[in-house]
PDB file of C-alpha atoms in Angstrom:
ATOM      1  CA  MET A1256       6.002  40.960 -30.412  1.00 42.00           C
ATOM      2  CA  PRO A1257       3.214  40.871 -32.907  1.00 48.00           C
ATOM      3  CA  GLY A1258      -0.363  40.830 -31.849  1.00 67.00           C
ATOM      4  CA  GLN A1259      -1.539  37.648 -30.190  1.00 74.00           C
ATOM      5  CA  GLU A1260       2.020  36.542 -29.227  1.00 86.00           C
ATOM      6  CA  LYS A1261       2.383  39.779 -27.185  1.00 89.00           C
ATOM      7  CA  TRP A1262      -0.846  39.091 -25.309  1.00 91.00           C
ATOM      8  CA  GLY A1263      -0.080  35.445 -24.785  1.00 91.00           C
ATOM      9  CA  ALA A1264       3.270  36.399 -23.253  1.00 94.00           C
ATOM     10  CA  LEU A1265       1.565  38.976 -20.961  1.00 95.00           C
ATOM     11  CA  LEU A1266      -0.904  36.341 -19.891  1.00 95.00           C
ATOM     12  CA  GLU A1267       2.059  34.071 -18.886  1.00 95.00           C
ATOM     13  CA  LYS A1268       3.572  37.046 -16.997  1.00 96.00           C
ATOM     14  CA  ALA A1269       0.274  37.715 -15.204  1.00 96.00           C
ATOM     15  CA  LYS A1270      -0.049  34.010 -14.163  1.00 96.00           C
ATOM     16  CA  ASP A1271       3.475  34.126 -12.668  1.00 96.00           C
ATOM     17  CA  GLY A1272       2.706  37.367 -10.881  1.00 94.00           C
ATOM     18  CA  LEU A1273       5.301  39.255 -12.962  1.00 96.00           C
ATOM     19  CA  LEU A1274       3.024  41.665 -14.896  1.00 96.00           C
ATOM     20  CA  SER A1275       4.025  45.257 -14.410  1.00 96.00           C
ATOM     21  CA  GLU A1276       1.525  48.046 -13.737  1.00 96.00           C
ATOM     22  CA  HIS A1277       2.325  49.630 -17.106  1.00 96.00           C
ATOM     23  CA  GLU A1278       1.645  46.336 -18.793  1.00 96.00           C
ATOM     24  CA  LEU A1279      -1.647  45.910 -17.080  1.00 97.00           C
ATOM     25  CA  ASP A1280      -2.602  49.485 -18.085  1.00 96.00           C
ATOM     26  CA  GLN A1281      -1.877  48.508 -21.669  1.00 95.00           C
ATOM     27  CA  VAL A1282      -4.194  45.524 -21.422  1.00 96.00           C
ATOM     28  CA  VAL A1283      -6.943  47.542 -19.815  1.00 97.00           C
ATOM     29  CA  ALA A1284      -6.683  50.204 -22.527  1.00 95.00           C
ATOM     30  CA  ALA A1285      -6.688  47.352 -25.241  1.00 94.00           C
ATOM     31  CA  ILE A1286      -9.872  45.745 -23.911  1.00 95.00           C
ATOM     32  CA  LYS A1287     -11.647  49.096 -23.842  1.00 95.00           C
ATOM     33  CA  ASP A1288     -10.668  49.897 -27.435  1.00 92.00           C
ATOM     34  CA  PRO A1289     -12.749  47.996 -29.970  1.00 86.00           C
ATOM     35  CA  GLY A1290     -10.145  48.962 -32.616  1.00 85.00           C
ATOM     36  CA  VAL A1291      -7.461  46.877 -30.994  1.00 87.00           C
ATOM     37  CA  ASN A1292      -6.955  43.512 -32.719  1.00 83.00           C
ATOM     38  CA  ALA A1293      -6.886  41.368 -29.675  1.00 89.00           C
ATOM     39  CA  ASP A1294      -8.871  38.447 -28.318  1.00 93.00           C
ATOM     40  CA  PRO A1295     -10.966  39.861 -25.560  1.00 95.00           C
ATOM     41  CA  TYR A1296     -10.921  36.483 -23.685  1.00 96.00           C
ATOM     42  CA  THR A1297      -7.055  36.663 -23.481  1.00 95.00           C
ATOM     43  CA  LEU A1298      -7.208  40.321 -22.326  1.00 96.00           C
ATOM     44  CA  LEU A1299      -9.832  39.633 -19.650  1.00 97.00           C
ATOM     45  CA  HIS A1300      -7.868  36.613 -18.503  1.00 97.00           C
ATOM     46  CA  ILE A1301      -4.734  38.765 -18.122  1.00 97.00           C
ATOM     47  CA  ILE A1302      -6.645  41.245 -16.031  1.00 98.00           C
ATOM     48  CA  GLY A1303      -7.961  38.495 -13.865  1.00 98.00           C
ATOM     49  CA  ARG A1304      -4.610  36.864 -13.322  1.00 97.00           C
ATOM     50  CA  ALA A1305      -3.056  40.194 -12.577  1.00 97.00           C
ATOM     51  CA  MET A1306      -5.155  40.153  -9.299  1.00 96.00           C
ATOM     52  CA  ASP A1307      -5.775  43.819  -9.407  1.00 94.00           C
ATOM     53  CA  VAL A1308      -9.247  44.218  -7.951  1.00 97.00           C
ATOM     54  CA  SER A1309      -9.339  47.889  -8.985  1.00 97.00           C
ATOM     55  CA  ASN A1310     -10.559  46.520 -12.341  1.00 97.00           C
ATOM     56  CA  GLU A1311     -13.619  44.902 -10.741  1.00 98.00           C
ATOM     57  CA  GLU A1312     -16.118  47.152 -12.540  1.00 98.00           C
ATOM     58  CA  LEU A1313     -14.535  46.429 -15.902  1.00 98.00           C
ATOM     59  CA  VAL A1314     -14.557  42.687 -15.306  1.00 98.00           C
ATOM     60  CA  ALA A1315     -18.115  42.752 -13.899  1.00 98.00           C
ATOM     61  CA  SER A1316     -19.210  44.452 -17.194  1.00 97.00           C
ATOM     62  CA  TYR A1317     -18.598  41.098 -18.950  1.00 98.00           C
ATOM     63  CA  LEU A1318     -20.988  39.061 -16.652  1.00 98.00           C
ATOM     64  CA  ASP A1319     -23.830  39.362 -19.000  1.00 96.00           C
ATOM     65  CA  TRP A1320     -22.319  38.890 -22.393  1.00 96.00           C
ATOM     66  CA  PRO A1321     -24.664  36.842 -24.570  1.00 96.00           C
ATOM     67  CA  GLU A1322     -22.448  37.394 -27.621  1.00 96.00           C
ATOM     68  CA  ASP A1323     -19.807  35.195 -26.045  1.00 96.00           C
ATOM     69  CA  PRO A1324     -20.864  33.153 -23.029  1.00 97.00           C
ATOM     70  CA  MET A1325     -17.170  32.218 -22.458  1.00 97.00           C
ATOM     71  CA  LEU A1326     -16.418  35.855 -21.538  1.00 98.00           C
ATOM     72  CA  SER A1327     -19.249  35.692 -18.934  1.00 98.00           C
ATOM     73  CA  ARG A1328     -17.913  32.480 -17.620  1.00 98.00           C
ATOM     74  CA  LEU A1329     -14.453  33.887 -17.329  1.00 98.00           C
ATOM     75  CA  ALA A1330     -15.655  37.163 -15.694  1.00 98.00           C
ATOM     76  CA  LEU A1331     -17.501  35.027 -13.105  1.00 98.00           C
ATOM     77  CA  GLN A1332     -14.485  32.905 -12.472  1.00 98.00           C
ATOM     78  CA  ILE A1333     -12.230  36.023 -12.004  1.00 98.00           C
ATOM     79  CA  LEU A1334     -14.618  37.801  -9.651  1.00 98.00           C
ATOM     80  CA  CYS A1335     -15.450  34.669  -7.536  1.00 98.00           C
ATOM     81  CA  ASN A1336     -12.510  32.257  -7.849  1.00 97.00           C
ATOM     82  CA  TYR A1337      -9.466  34.427  -8.494  1.00 97.00           C
ATOM     83  CA  TRP A1338     -10.576  37.531  -6.540  1.00 98.00           C
ATOM     84  CA  GLY A1339     -12.674  35.896  -3.818  1.00 97.00           C
ATOM     85  CA  LEU A1340     -15.687  38.108  -4.287  1.00 98.00           C
ATOM     86  CA  THR A1341     -18.365  35.319  -4.412  1.00 98.00           C
ATOM     87  CA  SER A1342     -20.523  36.939  -1.636  1.00 97.00           C
ATOM     88  CA  LYS A1343     -20.712  40.181  -3.601  1.00 98.00           C
ATOM     89  CA  TYR A1344     -21.644  38.337  -6.843  1.00 98.00           C
ATOM     90  CA  ILE A1345     -23.793  35.516  -5.417  1.00 98.00           C
ATOM     91  CA  SER A1346     -26.856  36.937  -7.256  1.00 98.00           C
ATOM     92  CA  TYR A1347     -25.103  36.197 -10.530  1.00 98.00           C
ATOM     93  CA  VAL A1348     -24.164  32.687  -9.366  1.00 98.00           C
ATOM     94  CA  ARG A1349     -27.856  32.168  -8.639  1.00 98.00           C
ATOM     95  CA  LYS A1350     -28.939  33.687 -11.969  1.00 98.00           C
ATOM     96  CA  PHE A1351     -26.557  31.546 -13.956  1.00 98.00           C
ATOM     97  CA  LEU A1352     -27.563  28.382 -11.955  1.00 97.00           C
ATOM     98  CA  SER A1353     -31.174  29.000 -12.826  1.00 95.00           C
ATOM     99  CA  ASN A1354     -30.117  29.112 -16.507  1.00 91.00           C
ATOM    100  CA  VAL A1355     -29.952  31.946 -18.984  1.00 96.00           C
ATOM    101  CA  ASP A1356     -31.153  31.321 -22.506  1.00 96.00           C
ATOM    102  CA  TRP A1357     -27.961  32.450 -24.164  1.00 98.00           C
ATOM    103  CA  ASP A1358     -25.777  29.942 -22.320  1.00 97.00           C
ATOM    104  CA  VAL A1359     -26.795  27.158 -24.746  1.00 96.00           C
ATOM    105  CA  ASP A1360     -23.744  24.991 -23.984  1.00 96.00           C
ATOM    106  CA  GLY A1361     -24.058  25.486 -20.173  1.00 96.00           C
ATOM    107  CA  ASP A1362     -20.547  26.858 -19.916  1.00 96.00           C
ATOM    108  CA  VAL A1363     -21.410  29.655 -17.535  1.00 98.00           C
ATOM    109  CA  ARG A1364     -23.793  27.382 -15.631  1.00 98.00           C
ATOM    110  CA  GLN A1365     -21.013  24.818 -14.968  1.00 96.00           C
ATOM    111  CA  VAL A1366     -18.789  27.438 -13.492  1.00 98.00           C
ATOM    112  CA  ALA A1367     -21.666  28.914 -11.468  1.00 98.00           C
ATOM    113  CA  ALA A1368     -22.170  25.363 -10.022  1.00 97.00           C
ATOM    114  CA  SER A1369     -18.556  25.012  -8.986  1.00 97.00           C
ATOM    115  CA  ILE A1370     -18.465  28.473  -7.397  1.00 98.00           C
ATOM    116  CA  ALA A1371     -21.665  27.677  -5.517  1.00 98.00           C
ATOM    117  CA  GLY A1372     -20.148  24.510  -4.193  1.00 97.00           C
ATOM    118  CA  GLU A1373     -17.086  26.318  -2.892  1.00 97.00           C
ATOM    119  CA  HIS A1374     -19.161  29.127  -1.367  1.00 98.00           C
ATOM    120  CA  LEU A1375     -21.393  26.532   0.390  1.00 97.00           C
ATOM    121  CA  ARG A1376     -18.399  25.088   2.095  1.00 94.00           C
ATOM    122  CA  ALA A1377     -18.057  28.359   4.115  1.00 93.00           C
ATOM    123  CA  THR A1378     -21.518  29.802   3.970  1.00 94.00           C
ATOM    124  CA  TRP A1379     -24.492  27.447   4.097  1.00 91.00           C
ATOM    125  CA  ASP A1380     -27.487  28.439   2.060  1.00 95.00           C
ATOM    126  CA  ASP A1381     -30.465  26.064   1.728  1.00 94.00           C
ATOM    127  CA  ASP A1382     -31.650  27.688  -1.494  1.00 95.00           C
ATOM    128  CA  LEU A1383     -28.292  27.426  -3.223  1.00 97.00           C
ATOM    129  CA  PHE A1384     -27.871  23.819  -2.099  1.00 96.00           C
ATOM    130  CA  ARG A1385     -31.337  23.021  -3.319  1.00 96.00           C
ATOM    131  CA  SER A1386     -30.548  24.625  -6.711  1.00 97.00           C
ATOM    132  CA  LEU A1387     -27.610  22.215  -7.096  1.00 97.00           C
ATOM    133  CA  LEU A1388     -29.747  19.266  -6.040  1.00 96.00           C
ATOM    134  CA  ASP A1389     -32.377  20.290  -8.653  1.00 96.00           C
ATOM    135  CA  ILE A1390     -29.889  20.502 -11.423  1.00 96.00           C
ATOM    136  CA  SER A1391     -28.270  17.128 -10.428  1.00 94.00           C
ATOM    137  CA  THR A1392     -31.604  15.389 -10.722  1.00 94.00           C
ATOM    138  CA  ASN A1393     -32.920  17.140 -13.775  1.00 94.00           C
ATOM    139  CA  GLU A1394     -32.695  14.762 -16.649  1.00 92.00           C
ATOM    140  CA  SER A1395     -33.372  17.359 -19.196  1.00 93.00           C
ATOM    141  CA  ASP A1396     -30.205  19.311 -18.167  1.00 93.00           C
ATOM    142  CA  LEU A1397     -26.967  18.778 -20.062  1.00 92.00           C
ATOM    143  CA  PRO A1398     -24.950  15.889 -18.541  1.00 90.00           C
ATOM    144  CA  GLU A1399     -21.942  18.277 -18.176  1.00 91.00           C
ATOM    145  CA  VAL A1400     -24.054  20.646 -16.104  1.00 94.00           C
ATOM    146  CA  ARG A1401     -25.420  17.919 -14.016  1.00 93.00           C
ATOM    147  CA  VAL A1402     -21.918  16.503 -13.318  1.00 92.00           C
ATOM    148  CA  ALA A1403     -20.714  20.040 -12.392  1.00 94.00           C
ATOM    149  CA  ALA A1404     -23.638  20.314  -9.932  1.00 95.00           C
ATOM    150  CA  ILE A1405     -22.912  16.966  -8.244  1.00 94.00           C
ATOM    151  CA  ARG A1406     -19.240  17.869  -7.912  1.00 94.00           C
ATOM    152  CA  ALA A1407     -20.318  21.163  -6.386  1.00 96.00           C
ATOM    153  CA  LEU A1408     -22.624  19.258  -4.021  1.00 96.00           C
ATOM    154  CA  ALA A1409     -19.663  17.016  -3.024  1.00 95.00           C
ATOM    155  CA  ARG A1410     -17.501  20.041  -2.259  1.00 96.00           C
ATOM    156  CA  ALA A1411     -20.346  21.729  -0.377  1.00 96.00           C
ATOM    157  CA  MET A1412     -20.530  18.648   1.870  1.00 95.00           C
ATOM    158  CA  GLY A1413     -16.787  18.888   2.666  1.00 93.00           C
ATOM    159  CA  HIS A1414     -15.358  16.320   0.165  1.00 93.00           C
ATOM    160  CA  ASP A1415     -11.753  16.946  -0.761  1.00 91.00           C
ATOM    161  CA  TRP A1416     -10.758  16.995  -4.515  1.00 89.00           C
ATOM    162  CA  ASP A1417      -8.494  13.949  -3.971  1.00 86.00           C
ATOM    163  CA  HIS A1418     -11.558  11.887  -2.850  1.00 85.00           C
ATOM    164  CA  MET A1419     -13.483  12.664  -5.967  1.00 84.00           C
ATOM    165  CA  PRO A1420     -13.165  11.489  -9.557  1.00 84.00           C
ATOM    166  CA  ALA A1421     -10.512  13.620 -11.427  1.00 79.00           C
ATOM    167  CA  ILE A1422     -12.004  16.621 -13.132  1.00 74.00           C
ATOM    168  CA  ASN A1423     -10.950  15.261 -16.507  1.00 73.00           C
ATOM    169  CA  SER A1424     -12.413  11.859 -15.952  1.00 76.00           C
ATOM    170  CA  LYS A1425     -15.634  10.791 -17.392  1.00 80.00           C
ATOM    171  CA  VAL A1426     -18.407  10.897 -14.808  1.00 81.00           C
ATOM    172  CA  SER A1427     -22.049  10.457 -15.749  1.00 80.00           C
ATOM    173  CA  PRO A1428     -25.321  10.647 -13.769  1.00 80.00           C
ATOM    174  CA  GLY A1429     -25.566   6.900 -13.764  1.00 79.00           C
ATOM    175  CA  ASP A1430     -22.165   6.315 -12.100  1.00 86.00           C
ATOM    176  CA  GLU A1431     -22.037   4.883  -8.601  1.00 90.00           C
ATOM    177  CA  TRP A1432     -20.040   7.886  -7.266  1.00 90.00           C
ATOM    178  CA  TYR A1433     -22.721  10.214  -8.682  1.00 89.00           C
ATOM    179  CA  ARG A1434     -25.532   8.270  -7.202  1.00 90.00           C
ATOM    180  CA  HIS A1435     -23.828   7.911  -3.790  1.00 92.00           C
ATOM    181  CA  THR A1436     -23.031  11.579  -3.678  1.00 93.00           C
ATOM    182  CA  LEU A1437     -26.552  12.496  -4.654  1.00 93.00           C
ATOM    183  CA  GLU A1438     -27.913  10.309  -1.910  1.00 93.00           C
ATOM    184  CA  GLN A1439     -25.571  11.920   0.600  1.00 92.00           C
ATOM    185  CA  ALA A1440     -26.739  15.370  -0.527  1.00 93.00           C
ATOM    186  CA  PHE A1441     -30.392  14.547  -0.125  1.00 91.00           C
ATOM    187  CA  GLU A1442     -29.748  13.164   3.336  1.00 90.00           C
ATOM    188  CA  ARG A1443     -27.749  16.343   4.276  1.00 87.00           C
ATOM    189  CA  PHE A1444     -30.519  18.539   2.938  1.00 87.00           C
ATOM    190  CA  LEU A1445     -33.359  16.720   4.748  1.00 85.00           C
ATOM    191  CA  ASP A1446     -31.458  16.522   7.973  1.00 82.00           C
ATOM    192  CA  ARG A1447     -30.970  20.264   8.190  1.00 76.00           C
ATOM    193  CA  PRO A1448     -32.860  21.976  11.059  1.00 68.00           C
TER     194      PRO A1448
END
């Protein structure tokens, strides 16, 4: 298999849980070797989908990757969503929620918001909830980031995905669902002991 086709096939195997240890070792070696002609995003994605937490340090090394924020976004997703290590990496979630100057399109921040919402379902944290509220109401934030924050607030308050607008639907800060969810979030926050 030539280059990218090989990595694409290995990604599909990893997603299906069929990646061998030998294949994973090849991927890890490739991502560490700058001379390999392979997309680091695909390689990192394979490592994440392989669900081998022994590569945690390698994945975590991509959390601060200003040259390519999508690699940081994926690393955060792997560590928190795929591998369930949110509690360990909550400081990064907070950091990305507060915004980093190199995440100009808000890609990492959107994922951080989503992760925060899921984390809050199990572990309440006033500061984290407040961060999401602040983003949701900040008109100078990117609309996509604000929508990610309001979705995260809905999840934090226990809303099921099937009772929310579809992830690919157009939601904007002026929508009734958005306003209603924001109102509920403020009530929930103010009613906390």
